[in-house]
């Protein structure tokens, strides 16, 4: 007689099992009956988690076992992330995954021991039609050899991450136009390509990607050797972009925008259907010659940008910020660091129009005063504010920032380094008022360059010079009001008989 458990259709069993969030529950289901065992094991092996090296060792042993198995484990595996074991994964380890023919996504971020040999052994020579996403970020031994093999045998590839040397201390030269062009020609379904710090990648690659891969959603060309020619083609061909990162592409200038197809769109068409209606993230860090005209154009064609980074765009003025105000409720993240021409007027307008800002960086905007901070205090969702080197900021700005009760439950990170006019009582008030505060930077603020306060600071980075270490003053911790800044400043203020606000 067939039991009720055995009579349930396979599709329904799998659907029910997907609601089990704990692996232990699936383990229990696996010992119920043969049918349930197969389905439970399929889900357990679908996306295994490796937090310890012994788990990876056991997993590899199963794959290496040549004896007949009751279950086709290699066919169950669809997604694998080895970034948690990055320092341990070797070429031979990766080669064991070659038998997993139905693998769809593999993450090898930071696996610094891997070389082309291991990647080629994993990929094999037969088509891998299921493989759609490969993350090789910071696998710095990879070269054109591996990328060409990927292009040859992964025809349905949708995502490739080649972000390299994120520490910014080195340049990555192993991947060139030779392999990226081949990738663009053969993997036309590409939707996401990240070439961060691949300094040998030029216009040839960028143009080919835009021309041959019409479905591109994300392009990261940080530090690539591209010019305006790349953007002309990208803006003409890639209409579905959601994320575009061009930070540190210093060869770009204003004409990349105002002479592109973006400038030739009739105003009536933009109003009816924005050219880049899906664009959410745009990073133009260090595009030094970017002007107000370009920013105005960008906002008009992409009116729903969520994250906008204009750090070190020295040429922009208040006019750019006034244009950014048109993003309104869509804008959540704005970086205007080192935009030294900005004044209180534009920041006041920004606070009144973009009321959902969560992250705002105004570092080195030296013309800003307490007035700007007072206006920003009304932002109900503000979590992080950067005011480093805003030298006109005084205690009044801190008291203004804490004059609205909603800030108390939202603000988490405050950066006030080099704001030399701040005092201990004002910072104490900030710490006591903002119960969610977990990070407070006060480097080179004279009132805090004192041994009795610095003994509680976070340890300075090892690469800092003695002078930098002496002035370093950053407090951070986990949890709510019990984090270090509160305890530190309270104790010292009590010793000095200062009233705690």
Coordinates of C-alpha atoms in Angstrom, one line a residue:
X1 CA 0.0 0.0 0.0
X2 CA 1.3 3.4 -1.0
X3 CA 1.7 5.9 1.9
X4 CA 0.3 9.4 1.8
X5 CA 3.8 10.8 1.8
X6 CA 4.7 8.8 -1.2
X7 CA 1.6 9.7 -3.2
X8 CA 2.2 13.4 -3.1
X9 CA 3.4 14.7 -6.5
X10 CA 7.1 15.5 -6.8
X11 CA 6.5 19.1 -7.8
X12 CA 4.4 19.7 -4.7
X13 CA 6.9 18.1 -2.4
X14 CA 9.7 20.3 -3.8
X15 CA 7.4 23.4 -3.4
X16 CA 6.7 22.6 0.2
X17 CA 10.3 21.8 1.0
X18 CA 11.4 25.2 -0.2
X19 CA 9.6 26.7 2.8
X20 CA 12.0 25.0 5.1
X21 CA 14.6 27.5 6.0
X22 CA 16.8 25.4 8.2
X23 CA 19.1 22.7 6.6
X24 CA 18.4 20.5 9.7
X25 CA 14.7 20.3 8.7
X26 CA 15.7 19.1 5.3
X27 CA 18.0 16.5 6.8
X28 CA 15.1 15.2 8.8
X29 CA 12.9 15.0 5.7
X30 CA 15.7 13.2 3.9
X31 CA 15.4 10.1 6.2
X32 CA 11.6 9.9 5.8
X33 CA 11.4 7.9 2.6
X34 CA 13.3 7.4 -0.7
X35 CA 11.1 10.0 -2.5
X36 CA 11.5 12.6 0.1
X37 CA 15.2 11.9 0.4
X38 CA 15.8 12.7 -3.2
X39 CA 13.9 16.0 -3.1
X40 CA 15.5 17.1 0.2
X41 CA 19.0 16.3 -1.0
X42 CA 18.3 18.2 -4.2
X43 CA 17.5 21.3 -2.2
X44 CA 20.4 20.9 0.2
X45 CA 22.8 20.6 -2.7
X46 CA 21.2 23.3 -4.8
X47 CA 23.2 26.1 -3.0
X48 CA 25.4 24.6 -0.3
X49 CA 27.0 27.0 2.3
X50 CA 30.6 26.7 3.2
X51 CA 31.6 28.5 6.4
X52 CA 34.3 26.0 7.5
X53 CA 37.0 24.3 5.6
X54 CA 36.0 20.9 6.8
X55 CA 32.6 21.3 5.2
X56 CA 34.3 22.0 1.9
X57 CA 36.6 19.0 2.4
X58 CA 33.6 16.7 2.9
X59 CA 31.8 18.2 -0.1
X60 CA 34.9 17.7 -2.3
X61 CA 35.3 14.1 -1.2
X62 CA 31.8 13.3 -2.4
X63 CA 32.5 14.9 -5.8
X64 CA 35.8 13.0 -6.2
X65 CA 34.3 9.7 -5.3
X66 CA 34.2 7.5 -8.4
X67 CA 32.0 4.8 -6.9
X68 CA 28.4 4.6 -8.1
X69 CA 26.1 6.8 -6.0
X70 CA 22.4 6.4 -5.1
X71 CA 21.8 10.1 -5.9
X72 CA 23.3 12.3 -8.8
X73 CA 24.8 14.9 -6.5
X74 CA 26.7 16.6 -9.2
X75 CA 23.5 17.4 -11.1
X76 CA 21.9 18.9 -8.0
X77 CA 24.5 21.6 -7.6
X78 CA 23.3 24.9 -9.2
X79 CA 24.9 27.7 -7.2
X80 CA 28.2 27.8 -5.2
X81 CA 29.9 30.5 -3.3
X82 CA 33.5 29.9 -2.2
X83 CA 34.3 33.4 -1.1
X84 CA 34.1 32.5 2.6
X85 CA 37.0 30.1 2.0
X86 CA 38.9 32.4 -0.4
X87 CA 42.3 31.9 1.2
X88 CA 42.1 28.1 1.0
X89 CA 40.6 27.3 -2.5
X90 CA 43.2 26.0 -4.8
X91 CA 43.3 25.0 -8.5
X92 CA 42.8 21.3 -7.6
X93 CA 39.8 22.2 -5.4
X94 CA 38.1 24.1 -8.2
X95 CA 38.8 21.3 -10.7
X96 CA 36.5 19.0 -8.7
X97 CA 33.5 21.2 -9.7
X98 CA 34.1 20.3 -13.4
X99 CA 31.6 17.4 -13.0
X100 CA 28.8 19.7 -12.0
X101 CA 27.3 20.1 -15.4
X102 CA 24.2 22.0 -14.4
X103 CA 26.0 24.7 -12.3
X104 CA 24.4 28.1 -13.0
X105 CA 26.3 30.5 -10.7
X106 CA 29.8 30.4 -9.2
X107 CA 31.3 33.0 -6.9
X108 CA 35.1 32.9 -6.4
X109 CA 35.6 36.4 -5.1
X110 CA 39.0 36.8 -3.4
X111 CA 40.2 33.3 -4.2
X112 CA 43.8 34.5 -4.6
X113 CA 45.3 31.1 -5.0
X114 CA 43.5 30.3 -8.2
X115 CA 45.2 30.6 -11.6
X116 CA 44.2 30.1 -15.2
X117 CA 45.0 26.4 -14.8
X118 CA 42.4 25.8 -12.2
X119 CA 39.7 27.9 -14.0
X120 CA 40.4 26.0 -17.3
X121 CA 40.2 22.7 -15.5
X122 CA 36.8 23.7 -13.9
X123 CA 35.3 24.9 -17.2
X124 CA 36.5 22.0 -19.3
X125 CA 36.0 22.0 -23.1
X126 CA 32.4 21.1 -23.5
X127 CA 29.7 23.8 -23.7
X128 CA 28.4 25.0 -20.3
X129 CA 24.9 26.2 -21.4
X130 CA 23.6 26.4 -17.8
X131 CA 26.4 28.7 -16.5
X132 CA 25.0 32.2 -16.4
X133 CA 27.1 34.0 -13.8
X134 CA 30.8 34.0 -12.8
X135 CA 32.4 36.1 -10.1
X136 CA 36.2 36.3 -10.4
X137 CA 36.6 39.5 -8.5
X138 CA 40.1 39.8 -6.9
X139 CA 41.2 36.6 -8.5
X140 CA 44.3 38.5 -9.6
X141 CA 46.0 35.6 -11.3
X142 CA 43.3 35.3 -14.0
X143 CA 44.2 36.4 -17.5
X144 CA 42.9 36.6 -21.0
X145 CA 43.3 32.8 -21.3
X146 CA 40.4 32.2 -18.8
X147 CA 38.2 34.9 -20.2
X148 CA 38.5 33.5 -23.7
X149 CA 37.6 30.0 -22.5
X150 CA 34.5 31.5 -20.8
X151 CA 33.6 33.2 -24.0
X152 CA 34.0 29.9 -26.0
X153 CA 32.0 27.6 -23.8
X154 CA 29.5 29.8 -21.9
X155 CA 27.1 31.0 -24.6
X156 CA 24.3 31.9 -22.2
X157 CA 26.5 33.9 -19.8
X158 CA 24.7 36.9 -18.3
X159 CA 27.0 38.2 -15.6
X160 CA 30.8 38.4 -15.3
X161 CA 32.6 40.1 -12.4
X162 CA 36.2 41.0 -13.0
X163 CA 36.6 43.8 -10.3
X164 CA 40.2 43.7 -9.4
X165 CA 42.5 45.2 -6.8
X166 CA 39.8 46.9 -4.9
X167 CA 42.3 48.2 -2.4
X168 CA 43.4 50.6 -5.2
X169 CA 47.1 49.9 -4.4
X170 CA 47.8 48.0 -7.7
X171 CA 46.7 48.1 -11.3
X172 CA 45.4 44.9 -12.9
X173 CA 46.8 44.3 -16.4
X174 CA 46.1 40.6 -17.1
X175 CA 42.8 41.2 -18.9
X176 CA 42.9 43.1 -22.1
X177 CA 40.7 44.1 -25.1
X178 CA 41.7 40.8 -26.7
X179 CA 39.5 38.7 -24.4
X180 CA 36.8 41.2 -23.7
X181 CA 36.0 41.7 -27.4
X182 CA 35.7 37.9 -27.8
X183 CA 33.4 37.8 -24.8
X184 CA 31.2 40.5 -26.3
X185 CA 31.1 38.7 -29.7
X186 CA 30.1 35.3 -28.3
X187 CA 28.2 36.1 -25.1
X188 CA 25.5 38.4 -26.5
X189 CA 23.1 37.7 -23.6
X190 CA 25.4 39.6 -21.2
X191 CA 23.5 41.7 -18.7
X192 CA 26.1 42.6 -16.1
X193 CA 29.9 43.2 -16.8
X194 CA 32.2 44.6 -14.2
X195 CA 35.8 45.5 -15.3
X196 CA 36.8 47.6 -12.3
X197 CA 40.5 48.4 -12.4
X198 CA 41.2 46.4 -15.6
X199 CA 43.4 49.2 -16.9
X200 CA 44.2 47.6 -20.2
X201 CA 40.6 47.7 -21.2
X202 CA 40.0 50.5 -23.7
X203 CA 37.3 52.0 -26.0
X204 CA 37.5 48.9 -28.2
X205 CA 36.0 46.7 -25.5
X206 CA 33.5 49.2 -24.2
X207 CA 32.2 49.9 -27.7
X208 CA 32.0 46.2 -28.6
X209 CA 30.1 45.4 -25.4
X210 CA 27.5 48.1 -26.0
X211 CA 27.2 47.1 -29.7
X212 CA 26.9 43.3 -29.3
X213 CA 25.1 43.0 -25.9
X214 CA 21.9 44.9 -26.2
X215 CA 20.5 43.6 -22.9
X216 CA 23.2 45.1 -20.7
X217 CA 21.9 46.4 -17.4
X218 CA 25.1 47.0 -15.5
X219 CA 28.4 48.3 -16.7
X220 CA 31.4 49.0 -14.5
X221 CA 34.4 50.6 -16.3
X222 CA 36.1 52.1 -13.2
X223 CA 39.7 53.0 -14.0
X224 CA 39.4 51.6 -17.6
X225 CA 41.3 53.5 -20.3
X226 CA 38.1 54.8 -22.1
X227 CA 37.3 58.1 -23.7
X228 CA 34.1 59.9 -24.9
X229 CA 33.8 57.5 -27.8
X230 CA 32.8 54.7 -25.5
X231 CA 30.0 56.8 -24.0
X232 CA 28.7 57.9 -27.3
X233 CA 28.0 54.2 -28.2
X234 CA 26.8 53.2 -24.8
X235 CA 24.3 56.0 -24.7
X236 CA 23.1 55.1 -28.2
X237 CA 22.9 51.3 -27.8
X238 CA 22.4 50.5 -24.1
X239 CA 18.9 51.7 -23.4
X240 CA 18.1 49.4 -20.4
X241 CA 20.9 50.4 -18.1
X242 CA 20.3 50.3 -14.4
X243 CA 23.8 50.8 -13.2
X244 CA 26.7 52.7 -14.8
X245 CA 30.1 53.2 -13.1
X246 CA 32.6 55.4 -14.7
X247 CA 34.6 56.5 -11.7
X248 CA 38.2 57.5 -12.3
X249 CA 37.8 57.4 -16.0
X250 CA 39.8 60.6 -16.2
X251 CA 39.9 60.8 -20.0
X252 CA 36.2 61.6 -20.1
X253 CA 35.0 65.1 -20.4
X254 CA 31.8 67.1 -20.6
X255 CA 31.3 66.4 -24.3
X256 CA 30.8 62.7 -23.5
X257 CA 27.3 63.8 -22.3
X258 CA 26.3 67.0 -24.1
X259 CA 27.5 65.8 -27.5
X260 CA 26.0 62.3 -27.2
X261 CA 22.6 61.0 -28.3
X262 CA 21.3 62.1 -24.8
X263 CA 21.4 65.7 -26.0
X264 CA 19.4 65.0 -29.2
X265 CA 16.3 63.7 -27.5
X266 CA 13.3 65.9 -28.0
X267 CA 12.0 67.4 -24.7
X268 CA 8.5 66.0 -25.4
X269 CA 9.9 62.5 -25.7
X270 CA 11.8 62.8 -22.4
X271 CA 8.6 63.9 -20.6
X272 CA 6.5 61.1 -22.1
X273 CA 9.1 58.3 -21.7
X274 CA 12.4 59.1 -20.0
X275 CA 15.4 57.8 -22.0
X276 CA 17.0 56.1 -19.0
X277 CA 13.9 55.4 -16.9
X278 CA 15.5 52.3 -15.3
X279 CA 18.9 53.9 -14.4
X280 CA 19.3 53.8 -10.6
X281 CA 23.1 54.0 -10.0
X282 CA 25.5 56.5 -11.7
X283 CA 29.1 56.9 -10.5
X284 CA 31.1 59.7 -12.1
X285 CA 33.8 60.1 -9.4
X286 CA 36.8 62.1 -10.6
X287 CA 35.3 63.0 -14.0
X288 CA 36.9 66.4 -13.3
X289 CA 35.6 68.4 -16.3
X290 CA 31.9 67.5 -15.7
X291 CA 29.9 70.7 -15.6
X292 CA 26.5 71.9 -14.7
X293 CA 25.2 71.4 -18.2
X294 CA 26.1 67.7 -18.2
X295 CA 24.5 67.2 -14.7
X296 CA 21.3 69.0 -15.9
X297 CA 21.2 66.7 -19.0
X298 CA 21.7 63.5 -16.9
X299 CA 18.9 64.3 -14.5
X300 CA 16.5 65.1 -17.4
X301 CA 17.1 61.8 -19.2
X302 CA 17.4 59.7 -16.0
X303 CA 14.8 61.1 -13.6
X304 CA 14.7 58.2 -11.2
X305 CA 18.4 57.9 -10.2
X306 CA 18.7 56.5 -6.7
X307 CA 22.5 56.6 -6.1
X308 CA 24.4 59.5 -7.6
X309 CA 28.2 59.9 -7.0
X310 CA 29.8 63.1 -8.2
X311 CA 32.8 63.0 -5.8
X312 CA 35.7 65.1 -7.0
X313 CA 33.7 66.7 -9.8
X314 CA 35.3 70.0 -9.1
X315 CA 33.7 72.0 -11.8
X316 CA 30.1 71.6 -10.7
X317 CA 28.3 74.5 -8.8
X318 CA 25.0 75.1 -7.1
X319 CA 23.3 74.9 -10.5
X320 CA 24.1 71.1 -10.5
X321 CA 22.5 70.6 -7.1
X322 CA 19.5 72.6 -8.1
X323 CA 19.1 70.2 -11.1
X324 CA 19.6 67.2 -8.8
X325 CA 16.6 68.5 -6.8
X326 CA 14.4 67.3 -9.6
X327 CA 15.1 63.7 -8.6
X328 CA 13.0 64.3 -5.6
X329 CA 11.8 61.3 -3.7
X330 CA 13.8 58.9 -5.9
X331 CA 17.2 60.1 -4.6
X332 CA 18.6 58.1 -1.6
X333 CA 22.3 58.3 -1.9
X334 CA 24.3 61.4 -2.9
X335 CA 28.1 62.0 -2.8
X336 CA 29.2 65.5 -3.5
X337 CA 32.6 65.3 -1.7
X338 CA 35.2 67.8 -2.9
X339 CA 32.6 69.8 -4.9
X340 CA 34.1 72.9 -3.4
X341 CA 31.9 75.5 -5.1
X342 CA 28.7 74.4 -3.4
X343 CA 27.0 76.8 -1.0
X344 CA 24.3 76.8 1.6
X345 CA 21.7 77.9 -0.9
X346 CA 21.8 74.7 -3.0
X347 CA 22.0 72.3 0.0
X348 CA 19.0 74.0 1.5
X349 CA 17.0 73.4 -1.7
X350 CA 18.3 69.8 -1.8
X351 CA 17.0 69.1 1.8
X352 CA 13.6 70.5 0.9
X353 CA 13.1 68.6 -2.4
X354 CA 14.9 65.3 -1.9
X355 CA 13.3 64.2 1.4
X356 CA 14.2 60.5 1.2
X357 CA 18.0 60.9 1.2
X358 CA 19.7 58.3 3.4
X359 CA 23.3 58.9 2.7
X360 CA 24.9 62.3 2.0
X361 CA 28.6 63.1 1.7
X362 CA 29.7 66.8 1.6
X363 CA 33.3 66.3 2.5
X364 CA 35.6 69.2 1.8
X365 CA 32.7 71.5 0.8
X366 CA 34.4 74.3 2.7
X367 CA 31.8 77.0 1.9
X368 CA 29.0 75.2 3.8
X369 CA 28.0 76.5 7.2
X370 CA 25.8 75.5 10.1
X371 CA 22.8 76.6 8.0
X372 CA 23.2 73.6 5.7
X373 CA 23.3 71.2 8.5
X374 CA 20.2 72.7 10.1
X375 CA 18.3 72.2 6.9
X376 CA 19.5 68.6 6.5
X377 CA 18.3 67.8 10.0
X378 CA 14.7 67.6 8.7
X379 CA 15.5 64.6 6.5
X380 CA 13.5 61.8 8.2
X381 CA 15.5 58.9 6.8
X382 CA 19.0 60.2 7.1
X383 CA 21.4 57.5 8.2
X384 CA 24.8 58.8 7.3
X385 CA 26.2 62.3 6.9
X386 CA 29.7 63.2 5.9
X387 CA 31.0 66.7 6.8
X388 CA 34.8 66.0 6.8
X389 CA 36.8 69.2 6.4
X390 CA 33.7 71.4 6.4
X391 CA 35.7 73.9 8.4
X392 CA 32.9 76.3 9.0
X393 CA 30.9 73.8 11.0
X394 CA 30.5 74.7 14.7
X395 CA 28.6 73.3 17.7
X396 CA 25.5 75.1 16.5
X397 CA 25.4 72.6 13.5
X398 CA 25.4 69.7 16.0
X399 CA 22.6 71.1 18.1
X400 CA 20.6 71.8 14.9
X401 CA 21.1 68.2 13.7
X402 CA 19.7 67.0 17.0
X403 CA 16.7 69.3 17.0
X404 CA 14.4 66.8 15.3
X405 CA 13.3 63.7 17.1
X406 CA 13.3 61.5 13.9
X407 CA 17.1 61.9 13.6
X408 CA 17.4 60.2 16.9
X409 CA 16.1 57.0 15.4
X410 CA 17.7 57.1 12.0
X411 CA 21.2 58.6 12.2
X412 CA 23.9 55.8 12.3
X413 CA 27.2 57.3 11.0
X414 CA 28.5 60.8 11.4
X415 CA 31.8 62.0 9.9
X416 CA 33.2 65.2 11.4
X417 CA 36.9 64.8 11.0
X418 CA 38.9 68.1 10.6
X419 CA 35.9 70.2 11.8
X420 CA 38.2 71.9 14.3
X421 CA 35.6 74.2 15.9
X422 CA 33.6 71.3 17.5
X423 CA 33.7 70.8 21.3
X424 CA 33.1 67.9 23.6
X425 CA 29.7 69.1 25.0
X426 CA 28.1 69.3 21.6
X427 CA 29.4 65.9 20.6
X428 CA 28.1 64.5 23.9
X429 CA 24.7 65.8 23.1
X430 CA 24.8 64.2 19.6
X431 CA 25.8 60.8 21.1
X432 CA 23.1 60.9 23.8
X433 CA 20.4 62.0 21.4
X434 CA 21.1 59.5 18.5
X435 CA 20.4 56.1 19.9
X436 CA 21.3 54.3 16.7
X437 CA 24.7 55.9 16.3
X438 CA 27.4 53.3 15.6
X439 CA 30.2 55.3 14.0
X440 CA 31.6 58.8 14.8
X441 CA 34.8 60.1 13.2
X442 CA 36.6 63.1 14.9
X443 CA 40.1 62.8 13.5
X444 CA 42.2 66.0 13.9
X445 CA 39.4 67.7 15.9
X446 CA 41.5 69.4 18.6
X447 CA 39.0 68.9 21.4
X448 CA 39.4 65.1 21.0
X449 CA 43.1 64.8 20.4
X450 CA 43.6 63.9 24.0
X451 CA 45.0 60.7 25.5
X452 CA 42.0 60.3 27.9
X453 CA 39.7 60.1 24.9
X454 CA 41.9 58.5 22.3
X455 CA 42.6 55.5 24.5
X456 CA 39.0 54.3 23.6
X457 CA 39.3 55.0 19.8
X458 CA 39.4 52.4 17.1
X459 CA 43.0 51.3 16.3
X460 CA 44.5 53.4 13.5
X461 CA 45.3 51.7 10.2
X462 CA 48.7 50.1 10.1
X463 CA 49.9 52.1 7.1
X464 CA 49.4 55.4 8.8
X465 CA 52.4 57.6 9.6
X466 CA 53.1 58.5 13.3
X467 CA 51.6 61.9 12.7
X468 CA 48.4 60.5 11.2
X469 CA 48.2 58.0 14.1
X470 CA 48.4 60.7 16.7
X471 CA 45.5 62.6 15.2
X472 CA 43.3 59.6 14.4
X473 CA 40.1 59.6 16.3
X474 CA 37.3 57.3 15.2
X475 CA 34.8 55.6 17.6
X476 CA 32.7 52.8 16.4
X477 CA 30.8 49.9 17.9
X478 CA 27.7 47.7 17.6
X479 CA 24.3 48.0 19.1
X480 CA 22.5 51.1 20.3
X481 CA 23.4 53.7 22.9
X482 CA 25.9 51.3 24.6
X483 CA 28.5 51.8 21.9
X484 CA 31.9 53.3 22.7
X485 CA 31.4 57.0 22.0
X486 CA 28.7 57.3 24.6
X487 CA 30.7 55.6 27.3
X488 CA 33.9 57.4 26.4
X489 CA 32.6 60.9 26.3
X490 CA 30.3 60.5 29.3
X491 CA 33.1 59.3 31.5
X492 CA 35.4 62.2 30.6
X493 CA 32.7 64.9 30.9
X494 CA 31.8 63.7 34.3
X495 CA 35.4 64.0 35.3
X496 CA 35.4 67.6 34.1
X497 CA 32.2 68.5 35.9
X498 CA 30.5 69.5 32.6
X499 CA 26.7 69.2 32.5
X500 CA 25.6 66.4 30.2
X501 CA 22.8 67.5 27.9

